[in-house]
XYZ file of C-alpha atoms in Angstrom:
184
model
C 0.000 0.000 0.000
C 1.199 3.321 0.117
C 1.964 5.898 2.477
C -1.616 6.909 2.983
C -2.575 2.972 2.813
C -4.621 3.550 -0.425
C -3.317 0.636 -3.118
C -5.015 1.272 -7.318
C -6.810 4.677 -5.758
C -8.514 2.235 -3.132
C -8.516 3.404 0.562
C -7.705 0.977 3.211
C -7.682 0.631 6.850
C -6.309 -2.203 9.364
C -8.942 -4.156 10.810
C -11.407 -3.894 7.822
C -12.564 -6.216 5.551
C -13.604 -5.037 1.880
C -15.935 -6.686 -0.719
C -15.425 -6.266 -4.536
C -18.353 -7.112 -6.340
C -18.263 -8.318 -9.922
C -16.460 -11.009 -11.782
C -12.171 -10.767 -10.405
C -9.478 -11.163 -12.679
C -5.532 -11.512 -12.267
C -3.586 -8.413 -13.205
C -7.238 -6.445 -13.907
C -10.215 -6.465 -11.284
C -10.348 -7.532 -7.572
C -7.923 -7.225 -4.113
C -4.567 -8.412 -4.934
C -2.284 -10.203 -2.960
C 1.030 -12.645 -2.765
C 1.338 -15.505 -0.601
C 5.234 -14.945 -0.030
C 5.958 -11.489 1.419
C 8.550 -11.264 -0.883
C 6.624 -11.979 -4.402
C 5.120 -8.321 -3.278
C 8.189 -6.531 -4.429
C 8.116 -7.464 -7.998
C 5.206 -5.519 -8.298
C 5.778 -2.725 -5.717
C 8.680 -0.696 -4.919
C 10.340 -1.927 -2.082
C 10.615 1.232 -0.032
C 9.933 1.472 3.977
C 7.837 4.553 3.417
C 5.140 1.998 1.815
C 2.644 -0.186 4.225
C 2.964 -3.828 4.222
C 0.780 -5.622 5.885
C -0.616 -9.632 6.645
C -4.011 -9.726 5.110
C -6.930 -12.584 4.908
C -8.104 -13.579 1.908
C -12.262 -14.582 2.783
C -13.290 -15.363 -0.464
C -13.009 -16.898 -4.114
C -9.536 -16.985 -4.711
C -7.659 -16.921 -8.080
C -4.196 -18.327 -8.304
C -1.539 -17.930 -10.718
C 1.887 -18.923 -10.210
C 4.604 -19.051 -13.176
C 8.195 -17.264 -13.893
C 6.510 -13.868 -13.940
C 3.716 -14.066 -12.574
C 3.073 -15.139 -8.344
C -0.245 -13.039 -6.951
C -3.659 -14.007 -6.274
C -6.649 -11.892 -6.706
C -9.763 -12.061 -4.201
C -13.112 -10.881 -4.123
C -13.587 -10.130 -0.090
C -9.926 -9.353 1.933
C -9.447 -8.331 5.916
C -6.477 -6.187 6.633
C -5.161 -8.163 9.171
C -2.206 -6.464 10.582
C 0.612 -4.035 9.712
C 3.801 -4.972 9.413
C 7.396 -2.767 10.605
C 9.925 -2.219 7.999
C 12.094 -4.569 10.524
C 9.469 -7.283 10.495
C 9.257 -7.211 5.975
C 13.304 -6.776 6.270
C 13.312 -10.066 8.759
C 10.462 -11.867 6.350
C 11.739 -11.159 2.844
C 15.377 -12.003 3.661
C 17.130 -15.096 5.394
C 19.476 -14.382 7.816
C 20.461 -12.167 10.315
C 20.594 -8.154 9.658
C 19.956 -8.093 6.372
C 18.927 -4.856 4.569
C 17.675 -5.549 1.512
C 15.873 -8.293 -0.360
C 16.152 -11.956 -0.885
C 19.392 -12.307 0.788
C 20.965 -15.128 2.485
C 23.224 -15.028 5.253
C 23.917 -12.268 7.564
C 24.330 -8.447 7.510
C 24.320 -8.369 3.702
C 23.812 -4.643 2.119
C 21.385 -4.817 -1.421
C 19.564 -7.692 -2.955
C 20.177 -11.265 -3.191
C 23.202 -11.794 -2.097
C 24.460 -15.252 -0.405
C 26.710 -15.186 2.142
C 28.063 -12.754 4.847
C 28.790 -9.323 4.814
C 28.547 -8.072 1.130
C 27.125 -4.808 -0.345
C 25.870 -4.598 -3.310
C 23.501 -6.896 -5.493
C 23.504 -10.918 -6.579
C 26.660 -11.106 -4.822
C 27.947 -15.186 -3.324
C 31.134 -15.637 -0.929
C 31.890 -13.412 1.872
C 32.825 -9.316 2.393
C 32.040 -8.474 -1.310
C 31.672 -5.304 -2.559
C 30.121 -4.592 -5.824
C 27.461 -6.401 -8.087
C 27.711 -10.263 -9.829
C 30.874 -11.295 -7.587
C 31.784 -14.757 -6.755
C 33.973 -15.875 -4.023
C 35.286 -13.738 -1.119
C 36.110 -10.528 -0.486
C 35.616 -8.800 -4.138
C 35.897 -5.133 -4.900
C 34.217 -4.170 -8.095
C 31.824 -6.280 -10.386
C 31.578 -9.534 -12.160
C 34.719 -11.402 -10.259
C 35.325 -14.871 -9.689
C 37.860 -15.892 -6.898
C 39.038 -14.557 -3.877
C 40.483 -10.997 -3.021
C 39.705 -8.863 -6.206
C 40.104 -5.082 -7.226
C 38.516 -4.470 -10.197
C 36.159 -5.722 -12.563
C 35.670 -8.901 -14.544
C 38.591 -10.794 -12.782
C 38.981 -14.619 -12.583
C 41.546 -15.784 -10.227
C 42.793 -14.891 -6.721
C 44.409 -11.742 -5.285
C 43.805 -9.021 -9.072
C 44.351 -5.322 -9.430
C 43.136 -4.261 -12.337
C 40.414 -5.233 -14.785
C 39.740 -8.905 -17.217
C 42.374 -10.219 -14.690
C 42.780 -14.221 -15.271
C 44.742 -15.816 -13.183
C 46.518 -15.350 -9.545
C 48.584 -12.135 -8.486
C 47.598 -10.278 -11.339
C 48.432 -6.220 -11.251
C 47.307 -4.344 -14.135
C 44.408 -4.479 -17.029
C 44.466 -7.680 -19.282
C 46.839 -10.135 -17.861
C 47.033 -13.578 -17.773
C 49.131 -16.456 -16.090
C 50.227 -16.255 -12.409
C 52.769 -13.550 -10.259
C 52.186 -10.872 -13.456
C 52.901 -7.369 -12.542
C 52.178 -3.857 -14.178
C 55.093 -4.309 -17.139
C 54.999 -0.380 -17.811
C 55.773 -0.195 -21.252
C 54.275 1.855 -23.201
């Protein structure tokens, strides 16, 4: 819902229950709803200003559930109960200290990251920072390994950028031990 708890120019309230009469559809006519807290936030920004809250579905119930579609539609739904931004951020992630969504581990930064301690998004390992980065402690995007600077490395300890390999310093370098030659 937003702010002012009205969702599609409807106005709610906690503790009411609402009838829509006429013939519901998915994605077109009736009170809308996810089973998984989560499956919310493909269709709604996830921003703590908005109201999230447990609701009770009383009536005939529609289902769909595919690769881009999850929701239900109703024709009668209670507003059960309002829920904290700490109670969605404990319910949409697994974990401990999590913000974000659909991480898993603990005190991860962005969305869907595995692991511990990373910032950023679709991050797995440990301590990364940037997007797409596999293995531990990553700085930048796309790396694969351990200990990278940079972006698009493969390998452990890179500096630099399309790094494969181990020890890497510099852009473009393969093998192991290379260094910055400094030609030019």
């Amino acid at each position: 819902f937003n702010s002012d708890w009205i969702c599609r120019g409807f106005q709610y309230k906690v503790g009411e229950t609402y009838k829509y009469e006429g013939k519901i559809s998915i994605c077109e006519a009736g009170f809308h709803f996810c089973k998984k807290l989560v499956d919310c936030f493909n269709y709604y920004t996830f921003d703590p200003e908005n109201k999230v809250a447990i609701i009770e579905a009383t009536g005939e119930i529609i289902e769909k559930s595919d690769c881009s579609n999850n929701k239900c539609v109703t024709n009668e739904i209670k507003i059960i109960k309002e829920l904290s931004w700490h109670e969605v951020l404990d319910m949409v992630n697994t974990g401990k200290g999590n913000t974000g969504i659909k991480n898993t581990g603990s005190y991860n930064i962005g969305n869907s990251n595995t692991g511990d301690w990373n910032t950023g998004h679709w991050n797995t390992g440990d301590c990364n920072s940037g997007h797409c980065n596999t293995g531990d402690c990553n700085s930048g995007h796309c790396n694969t390994g351990d200990c990278n600077s940079g972006d698009n490395n493969t390998g452990n300890y890179n500096k630099g950028n399309y790094n494969i390999g181990d020890c890497n310093l510099g852009n473009k370098k393969l093998g192991c031990f290379c260094t910055d030659d400094n030609d030019k």
